[in-house]
XYZ file of C-alpha atoms in Angstrom:
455
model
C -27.430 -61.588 -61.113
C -24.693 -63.933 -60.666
C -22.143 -61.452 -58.702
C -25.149 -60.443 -56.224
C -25.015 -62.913 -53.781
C -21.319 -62.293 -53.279
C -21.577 -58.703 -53.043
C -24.218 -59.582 -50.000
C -21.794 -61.895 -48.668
C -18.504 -59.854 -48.246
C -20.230 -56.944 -46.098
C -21.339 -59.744 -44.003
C -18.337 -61.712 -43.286
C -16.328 -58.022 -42.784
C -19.249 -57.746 -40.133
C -18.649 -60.812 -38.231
C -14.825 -60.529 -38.542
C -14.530 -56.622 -37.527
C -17.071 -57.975 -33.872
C -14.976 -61.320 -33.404
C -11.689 -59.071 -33.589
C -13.229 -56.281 -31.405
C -14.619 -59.368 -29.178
C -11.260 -60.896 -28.789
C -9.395 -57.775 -28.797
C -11.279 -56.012 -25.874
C -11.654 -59.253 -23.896
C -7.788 -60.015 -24.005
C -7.049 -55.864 -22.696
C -9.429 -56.386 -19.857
C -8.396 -59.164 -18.614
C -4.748 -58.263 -18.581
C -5.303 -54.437 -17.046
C -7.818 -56.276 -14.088
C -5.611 -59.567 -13.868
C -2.063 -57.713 -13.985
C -0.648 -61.381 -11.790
C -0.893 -63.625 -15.284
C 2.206 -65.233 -14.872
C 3.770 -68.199 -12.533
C 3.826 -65.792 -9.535
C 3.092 -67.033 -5.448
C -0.557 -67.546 -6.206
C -0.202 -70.446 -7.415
C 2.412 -71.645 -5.237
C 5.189 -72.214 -8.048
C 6.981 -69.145 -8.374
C 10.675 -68.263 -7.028
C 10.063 -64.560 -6.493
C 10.707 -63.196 -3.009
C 7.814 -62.514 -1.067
C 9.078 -58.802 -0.654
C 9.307 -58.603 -4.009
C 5.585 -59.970 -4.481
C 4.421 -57.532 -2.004
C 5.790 -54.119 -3.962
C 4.253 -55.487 -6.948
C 0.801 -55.948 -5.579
C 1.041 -52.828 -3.440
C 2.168 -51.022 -7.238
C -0.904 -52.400 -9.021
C -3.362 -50.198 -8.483
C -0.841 -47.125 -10.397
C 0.062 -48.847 -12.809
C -3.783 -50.148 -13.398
C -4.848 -47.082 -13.750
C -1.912 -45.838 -16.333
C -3.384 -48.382 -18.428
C -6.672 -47.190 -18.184
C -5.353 -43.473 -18.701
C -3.529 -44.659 -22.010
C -6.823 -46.331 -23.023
C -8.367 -42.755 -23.338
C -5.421 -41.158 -24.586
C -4.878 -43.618 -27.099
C -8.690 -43.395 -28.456
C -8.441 -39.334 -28.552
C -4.945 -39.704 -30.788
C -6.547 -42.242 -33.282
C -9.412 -40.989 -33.739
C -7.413 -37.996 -35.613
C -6.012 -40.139 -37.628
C -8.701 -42.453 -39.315
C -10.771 -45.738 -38.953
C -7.599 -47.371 -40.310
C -4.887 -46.045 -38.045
C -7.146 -47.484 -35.383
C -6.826 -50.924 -36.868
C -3.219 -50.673 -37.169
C -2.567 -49.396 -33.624
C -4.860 -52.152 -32.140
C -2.713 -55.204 -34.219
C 0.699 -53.561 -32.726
C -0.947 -53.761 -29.574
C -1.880 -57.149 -29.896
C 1.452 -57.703 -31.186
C 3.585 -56.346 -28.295
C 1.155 -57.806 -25.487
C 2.580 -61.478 -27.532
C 5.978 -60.533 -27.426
C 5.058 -59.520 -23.345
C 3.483 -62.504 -22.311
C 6.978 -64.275 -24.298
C 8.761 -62.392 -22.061
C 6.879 -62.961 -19.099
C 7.913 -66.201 -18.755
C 11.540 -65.462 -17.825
C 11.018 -62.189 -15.734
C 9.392 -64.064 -13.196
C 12.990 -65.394 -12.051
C 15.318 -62.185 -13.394
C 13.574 -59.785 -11.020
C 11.705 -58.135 -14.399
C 8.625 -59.342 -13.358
C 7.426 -55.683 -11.650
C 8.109 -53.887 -15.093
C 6.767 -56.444 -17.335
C 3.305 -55.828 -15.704
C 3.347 -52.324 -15.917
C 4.205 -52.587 -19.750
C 1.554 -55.288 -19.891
C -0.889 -52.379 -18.593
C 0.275 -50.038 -20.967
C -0.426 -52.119 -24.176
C -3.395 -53.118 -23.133
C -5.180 -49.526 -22.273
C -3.946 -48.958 -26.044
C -5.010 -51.426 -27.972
C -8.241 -50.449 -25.342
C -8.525 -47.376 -26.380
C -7.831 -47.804 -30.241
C -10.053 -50.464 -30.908
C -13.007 -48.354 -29.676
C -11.950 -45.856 -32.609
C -11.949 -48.838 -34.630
C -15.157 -49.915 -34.424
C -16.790 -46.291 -33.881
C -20.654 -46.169 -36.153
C -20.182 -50.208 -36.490
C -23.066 -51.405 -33.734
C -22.025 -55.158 -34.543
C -18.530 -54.422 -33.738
C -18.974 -52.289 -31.235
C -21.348 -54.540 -29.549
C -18.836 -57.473 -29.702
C -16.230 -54.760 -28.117
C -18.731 -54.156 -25.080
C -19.307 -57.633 -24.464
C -15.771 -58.380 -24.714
C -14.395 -55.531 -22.443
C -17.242 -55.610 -19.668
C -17.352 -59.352 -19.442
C -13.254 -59.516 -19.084
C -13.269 -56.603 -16.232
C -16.072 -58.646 -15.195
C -14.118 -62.577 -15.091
C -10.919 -60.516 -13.552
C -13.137 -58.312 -11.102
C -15.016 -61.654 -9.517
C -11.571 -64.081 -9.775
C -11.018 -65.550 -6.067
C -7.531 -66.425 -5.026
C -7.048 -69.918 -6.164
C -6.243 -72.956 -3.883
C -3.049 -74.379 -3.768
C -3.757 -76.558 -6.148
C -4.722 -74.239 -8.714
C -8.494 -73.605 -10.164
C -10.118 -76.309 -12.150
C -11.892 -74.554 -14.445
C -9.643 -73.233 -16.976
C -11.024 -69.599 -17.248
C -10.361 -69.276 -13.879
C -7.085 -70.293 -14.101
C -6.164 -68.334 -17.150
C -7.914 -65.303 -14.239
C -5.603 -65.562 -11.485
C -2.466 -67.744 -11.465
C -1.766 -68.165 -15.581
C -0.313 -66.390 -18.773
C -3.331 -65.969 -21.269
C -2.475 -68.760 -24.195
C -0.058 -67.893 -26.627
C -2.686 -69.418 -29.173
C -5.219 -66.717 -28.166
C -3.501 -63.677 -28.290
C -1.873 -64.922 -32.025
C -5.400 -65.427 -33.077
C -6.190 -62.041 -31.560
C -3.543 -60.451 -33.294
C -4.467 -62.391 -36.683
C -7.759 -61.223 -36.897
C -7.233 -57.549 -35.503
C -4.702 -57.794 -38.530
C -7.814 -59.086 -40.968
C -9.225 -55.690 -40.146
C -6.982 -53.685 -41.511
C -7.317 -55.375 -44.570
C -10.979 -54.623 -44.591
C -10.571 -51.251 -44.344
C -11.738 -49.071 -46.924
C -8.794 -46.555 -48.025
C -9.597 -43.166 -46.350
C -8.836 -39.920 -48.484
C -8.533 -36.826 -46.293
C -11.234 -34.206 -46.594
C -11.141 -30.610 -45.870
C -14.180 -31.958 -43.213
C -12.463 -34.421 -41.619
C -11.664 -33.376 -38.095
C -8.127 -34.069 -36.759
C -8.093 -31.868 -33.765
C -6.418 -33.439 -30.562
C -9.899 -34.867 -28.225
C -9.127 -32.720 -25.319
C -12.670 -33.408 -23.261
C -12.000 -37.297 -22.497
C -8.551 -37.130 -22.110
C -9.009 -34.338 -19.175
C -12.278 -36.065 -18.202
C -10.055 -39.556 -17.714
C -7.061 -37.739 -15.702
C -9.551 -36.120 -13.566
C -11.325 -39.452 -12.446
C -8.451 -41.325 -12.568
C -6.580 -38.947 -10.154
C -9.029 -38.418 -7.924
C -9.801 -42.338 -7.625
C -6.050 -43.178 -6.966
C -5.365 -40.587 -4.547
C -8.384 -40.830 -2.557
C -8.460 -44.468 -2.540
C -4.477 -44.865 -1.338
C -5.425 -41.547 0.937
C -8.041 -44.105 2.774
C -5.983 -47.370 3.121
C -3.473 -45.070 5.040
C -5.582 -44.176 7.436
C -7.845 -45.610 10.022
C -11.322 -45.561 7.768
C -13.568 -43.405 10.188
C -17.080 -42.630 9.059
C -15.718 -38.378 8.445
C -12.881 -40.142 6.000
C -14.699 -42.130 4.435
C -17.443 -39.760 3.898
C -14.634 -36.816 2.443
C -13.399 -40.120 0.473
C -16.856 -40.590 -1.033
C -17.296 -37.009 -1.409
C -14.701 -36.529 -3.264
C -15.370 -39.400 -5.746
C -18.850 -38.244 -6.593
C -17.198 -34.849 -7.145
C -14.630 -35.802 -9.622
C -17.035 -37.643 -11.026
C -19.992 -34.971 -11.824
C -16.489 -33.131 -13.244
C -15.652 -36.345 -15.852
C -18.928 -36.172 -16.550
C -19.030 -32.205 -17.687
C -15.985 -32.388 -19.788
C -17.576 -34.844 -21.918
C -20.040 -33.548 -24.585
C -23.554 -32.796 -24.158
C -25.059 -35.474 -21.845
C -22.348 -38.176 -22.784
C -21.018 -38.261 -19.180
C -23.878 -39.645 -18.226
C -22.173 -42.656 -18.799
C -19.249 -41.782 -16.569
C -21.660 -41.494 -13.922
C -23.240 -44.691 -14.097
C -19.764 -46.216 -13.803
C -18.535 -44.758 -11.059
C -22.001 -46.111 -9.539
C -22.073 -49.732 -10.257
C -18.187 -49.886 -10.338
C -18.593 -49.521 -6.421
C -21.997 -51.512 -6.007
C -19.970 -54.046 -8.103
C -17.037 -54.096 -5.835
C -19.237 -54.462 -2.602
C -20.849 -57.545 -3.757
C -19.333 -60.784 -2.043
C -19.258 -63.292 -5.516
C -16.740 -65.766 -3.529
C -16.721 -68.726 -2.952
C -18.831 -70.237 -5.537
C -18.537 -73.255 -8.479
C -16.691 -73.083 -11.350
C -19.232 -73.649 -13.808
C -20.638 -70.283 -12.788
C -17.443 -69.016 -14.905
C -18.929 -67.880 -18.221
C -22.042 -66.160 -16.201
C -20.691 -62.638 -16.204
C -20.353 -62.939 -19.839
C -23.739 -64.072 -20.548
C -25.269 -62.028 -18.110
C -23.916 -58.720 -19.389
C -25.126 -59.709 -22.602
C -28.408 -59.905 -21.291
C -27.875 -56.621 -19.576
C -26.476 -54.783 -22.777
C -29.710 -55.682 -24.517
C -31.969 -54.863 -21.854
C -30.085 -51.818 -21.696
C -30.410 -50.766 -25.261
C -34.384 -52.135 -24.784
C -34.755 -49.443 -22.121
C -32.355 -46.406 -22.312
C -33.252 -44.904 -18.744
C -30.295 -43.993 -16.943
C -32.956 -43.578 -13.879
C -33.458 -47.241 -14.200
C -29.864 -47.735 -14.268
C -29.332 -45.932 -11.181
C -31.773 -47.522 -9.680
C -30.703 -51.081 -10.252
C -26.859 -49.706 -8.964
C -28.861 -48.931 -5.911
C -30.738 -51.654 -5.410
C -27.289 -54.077 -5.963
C -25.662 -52.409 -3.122
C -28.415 -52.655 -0.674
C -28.090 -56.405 -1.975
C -24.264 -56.360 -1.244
C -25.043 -54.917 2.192
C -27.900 -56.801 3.479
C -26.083 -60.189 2.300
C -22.196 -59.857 3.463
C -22.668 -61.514 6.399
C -24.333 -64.767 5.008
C -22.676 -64.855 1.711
C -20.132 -67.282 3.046
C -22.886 -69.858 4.638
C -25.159 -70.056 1.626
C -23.499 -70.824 -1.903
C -26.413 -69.574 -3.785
C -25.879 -65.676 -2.783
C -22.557 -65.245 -4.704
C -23.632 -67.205 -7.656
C -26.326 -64.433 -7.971
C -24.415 -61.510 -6.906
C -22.272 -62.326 -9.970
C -25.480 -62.756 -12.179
C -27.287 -59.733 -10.301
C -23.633 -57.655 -10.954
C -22.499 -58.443 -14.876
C -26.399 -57.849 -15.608
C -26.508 -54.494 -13.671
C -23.184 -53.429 -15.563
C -24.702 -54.078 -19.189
C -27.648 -52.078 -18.396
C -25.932 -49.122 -17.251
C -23.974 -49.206 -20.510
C -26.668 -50.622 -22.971
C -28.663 -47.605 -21.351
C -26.174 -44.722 -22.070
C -24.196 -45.656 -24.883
C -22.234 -42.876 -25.986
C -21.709 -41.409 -29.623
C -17.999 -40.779 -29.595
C -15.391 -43.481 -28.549
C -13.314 -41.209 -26.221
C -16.341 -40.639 -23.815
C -17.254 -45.067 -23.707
C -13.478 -45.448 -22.948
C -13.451 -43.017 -20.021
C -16.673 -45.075 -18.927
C -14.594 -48.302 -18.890
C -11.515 -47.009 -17.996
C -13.540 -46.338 -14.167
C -14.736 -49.949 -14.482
C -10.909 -50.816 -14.296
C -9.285 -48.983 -11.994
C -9.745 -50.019 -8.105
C -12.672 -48.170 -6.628
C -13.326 -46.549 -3.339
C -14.918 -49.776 -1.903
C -11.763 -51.604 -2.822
C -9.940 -49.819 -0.852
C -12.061 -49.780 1.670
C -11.610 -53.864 1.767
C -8.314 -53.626 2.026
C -7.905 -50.736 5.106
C -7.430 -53.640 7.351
C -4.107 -54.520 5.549
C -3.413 -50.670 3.842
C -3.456 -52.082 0.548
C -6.209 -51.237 -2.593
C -6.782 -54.449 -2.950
C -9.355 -57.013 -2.367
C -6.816 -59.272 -0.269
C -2.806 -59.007 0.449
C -2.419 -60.853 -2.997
C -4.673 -58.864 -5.233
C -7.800 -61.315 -5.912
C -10.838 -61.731 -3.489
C -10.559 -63.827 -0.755
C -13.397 -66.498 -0.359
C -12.352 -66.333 3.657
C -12.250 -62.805 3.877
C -14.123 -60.893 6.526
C -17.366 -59.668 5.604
C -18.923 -56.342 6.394
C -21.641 -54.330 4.794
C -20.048 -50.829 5.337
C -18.810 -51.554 1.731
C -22.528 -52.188 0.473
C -24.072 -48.892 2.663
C -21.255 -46.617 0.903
C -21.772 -47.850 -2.004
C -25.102 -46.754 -1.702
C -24.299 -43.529 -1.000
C -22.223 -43.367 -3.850
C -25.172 -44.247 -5.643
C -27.183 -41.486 -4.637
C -24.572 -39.071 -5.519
C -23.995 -40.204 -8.881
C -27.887 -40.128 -9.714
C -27.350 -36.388 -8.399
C -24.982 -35.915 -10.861
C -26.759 -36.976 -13.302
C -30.404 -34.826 -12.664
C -27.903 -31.847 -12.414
C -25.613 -32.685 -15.913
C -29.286 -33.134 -17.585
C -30.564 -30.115 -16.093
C -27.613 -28.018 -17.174
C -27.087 -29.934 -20.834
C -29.933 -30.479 -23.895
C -30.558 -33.793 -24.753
C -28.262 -33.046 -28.017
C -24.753 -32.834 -27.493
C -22.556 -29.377 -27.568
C -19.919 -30.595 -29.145
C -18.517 -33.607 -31.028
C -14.740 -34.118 -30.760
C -14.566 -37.120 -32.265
C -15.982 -37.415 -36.413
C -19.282 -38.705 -36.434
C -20.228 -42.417 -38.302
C -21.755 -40.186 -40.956
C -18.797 -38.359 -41.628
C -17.063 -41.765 -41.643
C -19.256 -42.553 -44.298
C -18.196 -39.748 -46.539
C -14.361 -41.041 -45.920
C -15.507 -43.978 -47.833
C -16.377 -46.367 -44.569
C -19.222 -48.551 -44.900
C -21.335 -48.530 -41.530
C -22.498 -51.892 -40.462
């Protein structure tokens, strides 16, 4: 009688430790693979790095983006091999080394180191990404807390404006655009990712357990991420004419439908939905606006995650995607004279994104890491922003520009996009059952047999 209340209270506070690690963890990846520029560079009108040298490394961030988001899957396939508790460990070293990076950061501004230091930053991040997903795999309080972290951080670095010259007010903003992430933060990151492997049950190997390689996402993640790079930088070189960017969008839906197939059973469903409101996303015009709107994306995919899980329709999914980029469309051209219309393109935007994955949450963590990893990397309406100055890019220097020129091609292809993707997904349900074909990745039950509570 007296021990009871303690043996209630442990699996609790492992709970709310394992989300608040997976919360922090996810959120501090994001925002480093979408805000690459953390550091004192020309943004914020401080930095003594040549502008030529500033241009290659904006004009390099799309690869090296997507590497990160490549790694993310390849990291979660490798893990997941290797148990709940190799996942915890690869996540802390992550953590770790994006410390020692953002250390180092500080001085490769001025040694000319600053190029590489991103592209490692992008690296550690898709890992500790991608093994954190393994780590909280069958946990739906931990993975929850990994949603919310990761959408809402892709989300704050999606929607960041360039800042004025005298820097953004509101700290999150700032943190967004022109500054290193606080040492204090990514420490407490690493402190409580570290806290999880402490939790961890010890994991005996089974003749069940399943340590095959997770070929499906890691194909499924080269095959989107090629295609998106190639067609993307295909269309800034060129002069954007309705046949290009129709082949452009063509060929996005198509590499899409193929993610989407590689995955198990009707798992890419999810895949699909990204590719969707990753473009409706991008066509929305969210700047200017305050800076207390800051923390909406965050709340607002909360709301969306729930409403998601409320309603699992990926039909209503599509359909909100759709409806967002007739929104984009119809308001580009007045989303500069009335402040209101980007405060709720952000809201309209973060909620649209937690539906679509509230609504198709996959079982296995290599198939929701290919679904984020096409929320990071710059879609085909990016690049289609930035054919006026043949960069993927929002503006010349990465971020949105509040006084950029509006047009609502971006919102009509996006669209179309749309369309195609909700194609793809009548066709993957027609071809798949509703159960999936395969599982490449061990199941939460058969984590329970290792000895792994599920929360």
């Amino acid at each position: 009688m007296v021990r009871l209340p303690n043996r209630i209270a442990a699996p609790r506070l492992t709970v709310w430790i394992e989300a608040l690690a997976a919360l922090l963890g996810s959120a501090v990846a994001g925002l480093l693979l979408m805000a690459p520029l953390m550091a004192p560079t020309p943004l914020g009108g401080t930095s003594e790095i040549p502008i030529l040298q500033t241009d290659l490394l904006v004009s390099d961030l799309p690869r090296a983006v997507a590497s990160g988001a490549a790694l993310a899957v390849v990291s979660a396939a490798l893990v997941v091999a290797l148990g709940r508790r190799s996942a915890w460990i690869t996540s802390c070293g992550s953590a770790v080394m994006l410390l020692i990076i953002q250390i180092w950061k500080a001085s490769a501004a001025t040694t000319g180191g600053f190029a590489t230091a991103n592209y490692v930053d992008c690296v550690f991040s898709g890992i500790l990404l991608g093994a954190l997903s393994v780590a909280v795999l069958g946990k739906p309080t931990a993975m929850g807390g990994y949603l919310v972290g990761a959408l809402g951080a892709i989300l704050v670095g999606d929607q960041t404006s360039l800042p004025p010259p005298g820097g953004h007010s509101n700290p999150l903003l700032q943190w967004a655009s022109t500054d290193m992430l606080p040492m204090w933060l990514l420490a407490l990151t690493a402190l409580l990712l570290a806290a999880g492997i402490a939790l961890q049950h010890s994991e005996p190997p089974t003749e069940e357990e399943n340590t095959d390689l997770a070929m499906g996402p890691i194909v499924s993640v080269l095959v989107v991420v090629t295609a998106t790079v190639l067609s993307t930088e295909w269309l800034v070189r060129h002069d954007g004419t309705a046949a290009q960017i129709g082949v452009a969008a063509a060929v996005t839906i198509g590499a899409a439908m193929v993610a989407a197939l590689l995955l198990p059973g009707r798992e890419g469903t999810v895949v699909l939905l990204a590719v969707a409101v990753a473009n409706a996303g991008s066509a929305v015009i969210v700047v200017p606006r305050p800076d207390w709107t800051a923390p909406l994306p965050v709340i607002a995919v909360v709301v969306g995650l729930a409403a998601g899980r409320r309603w699992r329709s990926p039909w209503v999914a599509l359909a909100a995607t759709g409806g967002l980029a007739v929104f984009a469309a119809l308001t580009a051209d007045a989303a500069h004279r009335y402040a209101l219309i980007p405060v709720l393109g952000v809201t309209l935007t973060a909620v649209t994104v937690g539906f679509c994955f509230g609504a198709a949450v996959p079982r296995t963590a290599g198939s929701a890491v290919v679904a984020i990893a096409v929320m990071i990397v710059p879609c085909l309406v990016v690049a289609l922003r930035g054919g006026s100055f043949g960069r993927v890019a929002y503006s010349p220097r990465w971020y949105r520009d509040p006084n950029g020129v509006v047009s609502a091609m971006p919102g009509w292809m996006a669209l179309v996009v749309s369309l195609g993707c909700a194609a793809g997904v009548y066709l993957l349900w027609r071809i798949r059952s509703a159960r999936p074909l395969a599982a490449p990745e061990p199941s939460p039950a058969a984590w329970a047999r290792n000895g792994v509570p599920q929360h």
